[in-house]
Amino acid sequence: MASSDALPGSRRPRPLSPHLSIYRLTMTMAMSIVHRISGVALYFGVLVLAWFLIAASADASTFAVFSDFIGSFIGRVVLFVVTWALFHHLVGGVRHIIWDAGYGLDAPLRDQMAWATLIGGFALTVFVWIVGLAIR
Amino acid sequence: MADHPSDLRTPLSKVRFLGSARMGTNEAWLIHLTSLALVPLTFSFVWLMLDLLRKDYNGVRGELTHPVPAILLLAFIFAGIVHMELGMRSVIVDYIGGQSRAWALAANTCFAALLALACLYATLRVAFT
């Protein structure tokens, strides 16, 4: 508890929830961390979409610069990582919607859902890349 | 915190800063609402991008003059960037304190607003020309 002799109206330290240094790593905890990391990755991944749209709204030579980047090895890697972040965050988000509705919180199912998030995110990414490479 | 008769502090001063400021529910509602909307919108977005990324300049512009892909893309951008701004806000609040928190929150909102305007403007420009 904060010292009770704090000045009236002054800010006391906010209570913190115990996390990394308190609990050992579990699957749900790992997926919670990856959910946040993939969200932050998407935050900057949107810049690729913005570049694509701005290039498409400009002229053909500006668009060619984007096309060359996204067709290059580094461009492909960036696009693959963003695709994975998008699908992982999507599947993780659906898991959170299910949990928020009050389902799937019991012991075996919550870990199975965390594993399903990890596997589902990769499976959707690989599937979309196979389709993408097949139709190009 | 025993109530001494000589204690001059008001009951209000003792409970201030100990609980909710009643400002978080709208944020929580919006991030959940956008997450729900983004489930179908993400699939439509990926579907569209699979098509667009194999096209050249004229092909991309031609596709986005159709109303359905353009509207779904605009909806994805709008819901996505609102969701992203709120998500980063909770990350900032978790890890950054003091004076730099306010700067980080301001930078987050400005970045998201600029990105949203750029994406929406570019999409509409392609759609209407």
Tab-separated table of N, CA, C and O in Angstrom, chain A residues 1 4 6-12 14 36 40 42-44 46-47 49-50 52-60 63 66-67 70 79 86-87 89-90 93-94 97 100 124 128 131-132 135-136, chain B residues 9 13-14 16-19 32 35-36 38-39 42-43 45-46 49-50 52-57 60-61 64 73 76-77 81 83-84 88 90-91 94-95 108 111 115 118-119 122-123 125-126:
chain	number	residue	atom	x	y	z
A	1	MET	N	0.851	-1.203	0.000
A	1	MET	CA	0.000	0.000	0.000
A	1	MET	C	0.879	1.242	0.000
A	1	MET	O	1.924	1.275	0.645
A	4	SER	N	0.486	6.544	3.414
A	4	SER	CA	-0.785	7.233	3.615
A	4	SER	C	-0.581	8.718	3.884
A	4	SER	O	-1.548	9.450	3.997
A	6	ALA	N	0.740	10.784	1.781
A	6	ALA	CA	0.863	11.516	0.524
A	6	ALA	C	0.018	12.774	0.597
A	6	ALA	O	-0.986	12.816	1.297
A	7	LEU	N	0.462	13.791	-0.121
A	7	LEU	CA	-0.292	15.048	-0.111
A	7	LEU	C	-1.686	14.822	-0.685
A	7	LEU	O	-1.854	14.051	-1.624
A	8	PRO	N	-2.676	15.481	-0.123
A	8	PRO	CA	-4.030	15.319	-0.670
A	8	PRO	C	-4.038	15.735	-2.142
A	8	PRO	O	-3.506	16.785	-2.493
A	9	GLY	N	-4.632	14.890	-2.983
A	9	GLY	CA	-4.740	15.217	-4.395
A	9	GLY	C	-3.533	14.801	-5.210
A	9	GLY	O	-3.587	14.804	-6.422
A	10	SER	N	-2.429	14.424	-4.553
A	10	SER	CA	-1.267	13.979	-5.325
A	10	SER	C	-1.499	12.545	-5.785
A	10	SER	O	-2.257	11.798	-5.195
A	11	ARG	N	-0.813	12.168	-6.849
A	11	ARG	CA	-1.043	10.874	-7.479
A	11	ARG	C	-0.300	9.771	-6.722
A	11	ARG	O	0.902	9.837	-6.539
A	12	ARG	N	-1.027	8.768	-6.309
A	12	ARG	CA	-0.382	7.611	-5.683
A	12	ARG	C	0.031	6.632	-6.781
A	12	ARG	O	-0.554	6.646	-7.841
A	14	ARG	N	0.008	3.662	-9.179
A	14	ARG	CA	-1.105	2.825	-9.608
A	14	ARG	C	-0.784	1.361	-9.308
A	14	ARG	O	0.378	0.939	-9.398
A	36	ARG	N	0.169	-9.326	-28.948
A	36	ARG	CA	0.594	-7.926	-28.860
A	36	ARG	C	1.707	-7.617	-29.864
A	36	ARG	O	1.674	-6.588	-30.533
A	40	VAL	N	1.580	-4.922	-32.952
A	40	VAL	CA	2.551	-3.840	-33.168
A	40	VAL	C	3.186	-3.970	-34.561
A	40	VAL	O	3.413	-2.966	-35.249
A	42	LEU	N	1.705	-5.142	-37.201
A	42	LEU	CA	0.702	-4.662	-38.157
A	42	LEU	C	0.610	-3.141	-38.159
A	42	LEU	O	0.334	-2.527	-39.192
A	43	TYR	N	0.842	-2.558	-36.986
A	43	TYR	CA	0.818	-1.093	-36.857
A	43	TYR	C	1.768	-0.466	-37.867
A	43	TYR	O	1.445	0.544	-38.495
A	44	PHE	N	2.951	-1.097	-38.025
A	44	PHE	CA	3.921	-0.577	-38.991
A	44	PHE	C	3.752	-1.232	-40.364
A	44	PHE	O	4.122	-0.652	-41.383
A	46	VAL	N	1.024	-1.553	-41.905
A	46	VAL	CA	0.053	-0.766	-42.673
A	46	VAL	C	0.770	0.220	-43.600
A	46	VAL	O	0.213	0.630	-44.620
A	47	LEU	N	2.008	0.574	-43.246
A	47	LEU	CA	2.777	1.478	-44.105
A	47	LEU	C	2.972	0.889	-45.508
A	47	LEU	O	3.017	1.629	-46.491
A	49	LEU	N	0.766	-1.044	-47.036
A	49	LEU	CA	-0.521	-0.805	-47.707
A	49	LEU	C	-0.642	0.652	-48.145
A	49	LEU	O	-1.081	0.937	-49.266
A	50	ALA	N	-0.226	1.569	-47.257
A	50	ALA	CA	-0.295	2.998	-47.584
A	50	ALA	C	0.578	3.300	-48.805
A	50	ALA	O	0.147	4.018	-49.718
A	52	PHE	N	1.464	1.188	-51.161
A	52	PHE	CA	0.798	0.590	-52.323
A	52	PHE	C	-0.310	1.509	-52.850
A	52	PHE	O	-0.380	1.789	-54.055
A	53	LEU	N	-1.164	1.999	-51.958
A	53	LEU	CA	-2.313	2.811	-52.380
A	53	LEU	C	-1.869	4.176	-52.912
A	53	LEU	O	-2.411	4.658	-53.915
A	54	ILE	N	-0.888	4.790	-52.238
A	54	ILE	CA	-0.399	6.095	-52.701
A	54	ILE	C	0.267	5.938	-54.072
A	54	ILE	O	0.043	6.754	-54.972
A	55	ALA	N	1.049	4.855	-54.239
A	55	ALA	CA	1.703	4.610	-55.529
A	55	ALA	C	0.665	4.396	-56.629
A	55	ALA	O	0.808	4.913	-57.740
A	56	ALA	N	-0.409	3.660	-56.298
A	56	ALA	CA	-1.457	3.405	-57.288
A	56	ALA	C	-2.221	4.681	-57.637
A	56	ALA	O	-2.764	4.807	-58.735
A	57	SER	N	-2.272	5.624	-56.682
A	57	SER	CA	-2.989	6.878	-56.943
A	57	SER	C	-2.099	7.886	-57.670
A	57	SER	O	-2.592	8.891	-58.167
A	58	ALA	N	-0.783	7.595	-57.721
A	58	ALA	CA	0.140	8.477	-58.454
A	58	ALA	C	0.292	7.942	-59.892
A	58	ALA	O	-0.656	7.377	-60.432
A	59	ASP	N	1.476	8.076	-60.466
A	59	ASP	CA	1.651	7.657	-61.864
A	59	ASP	C	2.308	6.276	-61.958
A	59	ASP	O	2.709	5.700	-60.950
A	60	ALA	N	2.421	5.783	-63.171
A	60	ALA	CA	2.908	4.411	-63.403
A	60	ALA	C	4.346	4.207	-62.939
A	60	ALA	O	4.678	3.133	-62.433
A	63	PHE	N	4.380	3.737	-59.243
A	63	PHE	CA	3.875	2.399	-58.916
A	63	PHE	C	4.933	1.333	-59.192
A	63	PHE	O	5.025	0.350	-58.446
A	66	PHE	N	7.152	0.683	-56.239
A	66	PHE	CA	6.522	-0.219	-55.263
A	66	PHE	C	6.559	-1.661	-55.765
A	66	PHE	O	6.901	-2.574	-55.017
A	67	SER	N	6.197	-1.850	-57.015
A	67	SER	CA	6.173	-3.201	-57.603
A	67	SER	C	7.542	-3.874	-57.521
A	67	SER	O	7.631	-5.053	-57.180
A	70	ILE	N	8.118	-4.886	-53.788
A	70	ILE	CA	7.324	-6.010	-53.290
A	70	ILE	C	7.694	-7.306	-54.019
A	70	ILE	O	7.508	-8.402	-53.486
A	79	LEU	N	6.344	-8.868	-46.792
A	79	LEU	CA	4.947	-9.214	-47.067
A	79	LEU	C	4.541	-10.508	-46.361
A	79	LEU	O	3.428	-10.615	-45.835
A	86	LEU	N	-0.978	-10.578	-39.665
A	86	LEU	CA	-2.407	-10.316	-39.890
A	86	LEU	C	-3.255	-11.527	-39.510
A	86	LEU	O	-4.234	-11.411	-38.769
A	87	PHE	N	-2.843	-12.722	-39.982
A	87	PHE	CA	-3.644	-13.918	-39.706
A	87	PHE	C	-3.524	-14.357	-38.253
A	87	PHE	O	-4.507	-14.789	-37.650
A	89	HIS	N	-2.991	-12.418	-35.677
A	89	HIS	CA	-3.760	-11.451	-34.893
A	89	HIS	C	-5.266	-11.660	-35.104
A	89	HIS	O	-6.056	-11.514	-34.173
A	90	LEU	N	-5.630	-12.033	-36.336
A	90	LEU	CA	-7.044	-12.312	-36.642
A	90	LEU	C	-7.558	-13.516	-35.857
A	90	LEU	O	-8.586	-13.439	-35.180
A	93	GLY	N	-7.653	-12.783	-32.264
A	93	GLY	CA	-8.791	-11.896	-31.979
A	93	GLY	C	-10.094	-12.670	-31.853
A	93	GLY	O	-10.895	-12.409	-30.953
A	94	VAL	N	-10.277	-13.652	-32.743
A	94	VAL	CA	-11.481	-14.502	-32.671
A	94	VAL	C	-11.490	-15.270	-31.344
A	94	VAL	O	-12.532	-15.381	-30.687
A	97	ILE	N	-12.629	-12.974	-28.720
A	97	ILE	CA	-14.074	-12.754	-28.804
A	97	ILE	C	-14.800	-13.917	-28.122
A	97	ILE	O	-15.740	-13.717	-27.347
A	100	ASP	N	-14.285	-13.597	-24.407
A	100	ASP	CA	-15.081	-12.480	-23.883
A	100	ASP	C	-16.544	-12.871	-23.733
A	100	ASP	O	-17.255	-12.348	-22.866
A	124	LEU	N	-3.120	-20.458	-42.245
A	124	LEU	CA	-3.765	-19.485	-43.137
A	124	LEU	C	-2.720	-18.733	-43.967
A	124	LEU	O	-2.930	-18.480	-45.159
A	128	VAL	N	-2.623	-18.918	-48.011
A	128	VAL	CA	-2.780	-17.723	-48.845
A	128	VAL	C	-1.575	-17.518	-49.754
A	128	VAL	O	-1.710	-17.116	-50.914
A	131	VAL	N	-1.832	-19.981	-52.646
A	131	VAL	CA	-2.813	-19.462	-53.604
A	131	VAL	C	-2.215	-18.284	-54.375
A	131	VAL	O	-2.303	-18.219	-55.606
A	132	GLY	N	-1.585	-17.358	-53.636
A	132	GLY	CA	-1.014	-16.167	-54.255
A	132	GLY	C	0.044	-16.483	-55.291
A	132	GLY	O	0.083	-15.880	-56.371
A	135	ILE	N	-1.643	-18.261	-58.526
A	135	ILE	CA	-2.473	-17.490	-59.466
A	135	ILE	C	-1.728	-16.336	-60.131
A	135	ILE	O	-2.282	-15.663	-60.985
A	136	ARG	N	-0.467	-16.112	-59.733
A	136	ARG	CA	0.204	-14.923	-60.267
A	136	ARG	C	0.612	-15.101	-61.736
A	136	ARG	O	0.788	-16.160	-62.247
B	9	ARG	N	-8.671	15.261	6.677
B	9	ARG	CA	-8.858	14.904	5.264
B	9	ARG	C	-10.300	14.492	4.989
B	9	ARG	O	-10.915	13.757	5.763
B	13	SER	N	-10.907	12.773	-0.590
B	13	SER	CA	-9.460	12.793	-0.846
B	13	SER	C	-8.830	11.433	-0.596
B	13	SER	O	-7.778	11.110	-1.140
B	14	LYS	N	-9.477	10.623	0.261
B	14	LYS	CA	-8.906	9.306	0.583
B	14	LYS	C	-9.169	8.278	-0.515
B	14	LYS	O	-8.454	7.281	-0.605
B	16	ARG	N	-9.721	9.213	-3.855
B	16	ARG	CA	-9.318	9.687	-5.180
B	16	ARG	C	-8.080	8.943	-5.669
B	16	ARG	O	-7.173	8.643	-4.896
B	17	PHE	N	-8.033	8.634	-6.985
B	17	PHE	CA	-6.928	7.924	-7.660
B	17	PHE	C	-6.836	6.454	-7.251
B	17	PHE	O	-5.854	5.789	-7.560
B	18	LEU	N	-7.839	5.943	-6.568
B	18	LEU	CA	-7.775	4.530	-6.186
B	18	LEU	C	-8.577	3.636	-7.130
B	18	LEU	O	-8.485	2.430	-7.064
B	19	GLY	N	-9.406	4.223	-7.982
B	19	GLY	CA	-10.257	3.373	-8.819
B	19	GLY	C	-10.387	3.896	-10.230
B	19	GLY	O	-9.585	4.704	-10.683
B	32	HIS	N	-13.417	-3.578	-29.334
B	32	HIS	CA	-14.143	-4.831	-29.543
B	32	HIS	C	-15.005	-4.769	-30.800
B	32	HIS	O	-15.072	-5.726	-31.574
B	35	SER	N	-12.813	-4.969	-33.804
B	35	SER	CA	-12.249	-6.315	-33.966
B	35	SER	C	-13.275	-7.251	-34.605
B	35	SER	O	-12.940	-8.052	-35.471
B	36	LEU	N	-14.530	-7.102	-34.189
B	36	LEU	CA	-15.600	-7.932	-34.750
B	36	LEU	C	-15.793	-7.620	-36.235
B	36	LEU	O	-15.883	-8.520	-37.064
B	38	LEU	N	-13.627	-6.417	-38.223
B	38	LEU	CA	-12.425	-6.734	-38.994
B	38	LEU	C	-12.305	-8.219	-39.335
B	38	LEU	O	-11.507	-8.576	-40.199
B	39	VAL	N	-13.102	-9.078	-38.690
B	39	VAL	CA	-13.022	-10.507	-39.032
B	39	VAL	C	-13.434	-10.726	-40.491
B	39	VAL	O	-12.613	-11.192	-41.294
B	42	THR	N	-11.137	-8.511	-42.979
B	42	THR	CA	-9.781	-8.991	-43.251
B	42	THR	C	-9.791	-10.027	-44.371
B	42	THR	O	-8.926	-10.004	-45.252
B	43	PHE	N	-10.781	-10.923	-44.337
B	43	PHE	CA	-10.854	-11.921	-45.406
B	43	PHE	C	-11.127	-11.266	-46.754
B	43	PHE	O	-10.515	-11.623	-47.765
B	45	PHE	N	-10.307	-8.262	-47.534
B	45	PHE	CA	-9.082	-7.520	-47.866
B	45	PHE	C	-8.024	-8.450	-48.472
B	45	PHE	O	-7.407	-8.128	-49.490
B	46	VAL	N	-7.825	-9.618	-47.841
B	46	VAL	CA	-6.827	-10.567	-48.343
B	46	VAL	C	-7.232	-11.057	-49.735
B	46	VAL	O	-6.402	-11.156	-50.645
B	49	MET	N	-6.390	-8.277	-52.103
B	49	MET	CA	-4.947	-8.088	-52.310
B	49	MET	C	-4.335	-9.224	-53.131
B	49	MET	O	-3.407	-9.000	-53.904
B	50	LEU	N	-4.870	-10.452	-52.973
B	50	LEU	CA	-4.409	-11.565	-53.800
B	50	LEU	C	-4.603	-11.232	-55.271
B	50	LEU	O	-3.786	-11.566	-56.122
B	52	LEU	N	-5.046	-7.969	-56.488
B	52	LEU	CA	-4.361	-6.722	-56.861
B	52	LEU	C	-2.854	-6.892	-57.022
B	52	LEU	O	-2.243	-6.274	-57.889
B	53	LEU	N	-2.258	-7.742	-56.170
B	53	LEU	CA	-0.796	-7.837	-56.174
B	53	LEU	C	-0.244	-8.535	-57.414
B	53	LEU	O	0.955	-8.503	-57.660
B	54	ARG	N	-1.099	-9.180	-58.202
B	54	ARG	CA	-0.599	-9.780	-59.449
B	54	ARG	C	-0.861	-8.856	-60.633
B	54	ARG	O	-0.513	-9.183	-61.764
B	55	LYS	N	-1.527	-7.719	-60.370
B	55	LYS	CA	-1.858	-6.802	-61.461
B	55	LYS	C	-0.830	-5.686	-61.597
B	55	LYS	O	-0.105	-5.370	-60.652
B	56	ASP	N	-0.806	-5.082	-62.786
B	56	ASP	CA	0.068	-3.930	-63.007
B	56	ASP	C	-0.697	-2.642	-62.644
B	56	ASP	O	-1.823	-2.699	-62.158
B	57	TYR	N	-0.061	-1.507	-62.894
B	57	TYR	CA	-0.622	-0.193	-62.540
B	57	TYR	C	-2.057	-0.016	-63.035
B	57	TYR	O	-2.961	0.291	-62.246
B	60	VAL	N	-4.592	-2.509	-61.359
B	60	VAL	CA	-4.948	-2.133	-59.987
B	60	VAL	C	-5.971	-1.001	-60.005
B	60	VAL	O	-7.002	-1.046	-59.319
B	61	ARG	N	-5.690	0.008	-60.832
B	61	ARG	CA	-6.598	1.169	-60.900
B	61	ARG	C	-7.964	0.771	-61.440
B	61	ARG	O	-8.996	1.248	-60.954
B	64	LEU	N	-9.999	-1.011	-58.684
B	64	LEU	CA	-10.491	-0.146	-57.595
B	64	LEU	C	-11.534	0.874	-58.055
B	64	LEU	O	-12.085	1.609	-57.230
B	73	LEU	N	-12.512	-2.095	-49.171
B	73	LEU	CA	-11.165	-1.641	-48.819
B	73	LEU	C	-11.228	-0.425	-47.893
B	73	LEU	O	-10.512	-0.358	-46.890
B	76	PHE	N	-12.202	-1.600	-44.486
B	76	PHE	CA	-11.071	-2.258	-43.832
B	76	PHE	C	-10.076	-1.233	-43.294
B	76	PHE	O	-9.609	-1.345	-42.152
B	77	ILE	N	-9.758	-0.227	-44.116
B	77	ILE	CA	-8.803	0.807	-43.695
B	77	ILE	C	-9.344	1.556	-42.481
B	77	ILE	O	-8.637	1.751	-41.483
B	81	ILE	N	-7.581	1.048	-38.911
B	81	ILE	CA	-6.738	2.100	-38.329
B	81	ILE	C	-7.310	2.591	-37.000
B	81	ILE	O	-6.543	2.889	-36.080
B	83	HIS	N	-8.842	0.566	-34.914
B	83	HIS	CA	-8.450	-0.554	-34.057
B	83	HIS	C	-6.960	-0.469	-33.677
B	83	HIS	O	-6.585	-0.666	-32.516
B	84	MET	N	-6.147	-0.138	-34.675
B	84	MET	CA	-4.704	-0.041	-34.487
B	84	MET	C	-4.325	1.100	-33.538
B	84	MET	O	-3.461	0.945	-32.670
B	88	MET	N	-2.500	0.424	-29.956
B	88	MET	CA	-1.216	1.034	-29.598
B	88	MET	C	-1.370	1.901	-28.357
B	88	MET	O	-0.451	1.990	-27.540
B	90	SER	N	-3.188	1.253	-25.759
B	90	SER	CA	-3.089	0.404	-24.565
B	90	SER	C	-1.658	-0.086	-24.359
B	90	SER	O	-1.224	-0.271	-23.218
B	91	VAL	N	-0.917	-0.283	-25.456
B	91	VAL	CA	0.498	-0.671	-25.326
B	91	VAL	C	1.296	0.470	-24.684
B	91	VAL	O	2.091	0.253	-23.767
B	94	ASP	N	0.635	0.836	-21.060
B	94	ASP	CA	1.239	-0.249	-20.285
B	94	ASP	C	2.729	-0.028	-20.017
B	94	ASP	O	3.234	-0.424	-18.966
B	95	TYR	N	3.446	0.533	-20.989
B	95	TYR	CA	4.901	0.552	-20.886
B	95	TYR	C	5.519	1.923	-20.667
B	95	TYR	O	6.673	2.010	-20.278
B	108	ASN	N	0.966	8.758	-31.451
B	108	ASN	CA	0.165	7.632	-31.920
B	108	ASN	C	-1.071	8.110	-32.664
B	108	ASN	O	-1.349	7.668	-33.779
B	111	PHE	N	-0.063	9.856	-35.975
B	111	PHE	CA	0.399	8.878	-36.968
B	111	PHE	C	-0.792	8.142	-37.580
B	111	PHE	O	-0.905	8.007	-38.804
B	115	LEU	N	-2.075	8.405	-41.425
B	115	LEU	CA	-2.083	7.169	-42.208
B	115	LEU	C	-3.485	6.903	-42.771
B	115	LEU	O	-3.642	6.528	-43.935
B	118	ALA	N	-4.204	9.379	-45.583
B	118	ALA	CA	-3.425	9.046	-46.772
B	118	ALA	C	-4.044	7.859	-47.507
B	118	ALA	O	-4.228	7.896	-48.726
B	119	CYS	N	-4.382	6.800	-46.757
B	119	CYS	CA	-4.935	5.591	-47.377
B	119	CYS	C	-6.312	5.859	-47.979
B	119	CYS	O	-6.615	5.417	-49.091
B	122	ALA	N	-5.940	8.198	-51.078
B	122	ALA	CA	-5.369	7.507	-52.235
B	122	ALA	C	-6.397	6.560	-52.860
B	122	ALA	O	-6.540	6.501	-54.092
B	123	THR	N	-7.130	5.826	-52.020
B	123	THR	CA	-8.132	4.897	-52.532
B	123	THR	C	-9.239	5.630	-53.282
B	123	THR	O	-9.636	5.228	-54.380
B	125	ARG	N	-9.063	8.557	-54.631
B	125	ARG	CA	-8.518	9.187	-55.840
B	125	ARG	C	-8.472	8.184	-56.996
B	125	ARG	O	-8.825	8.528	-58.129
B	126	VAL	N	-8.050	6.957	-56.668
B	126	VAL	CA	-8.031	5.923	-57.700
B	126	VAL	C	-9.461	5.593	-58.131
B	126	VAL	O	-9.752	5.464	-59.322
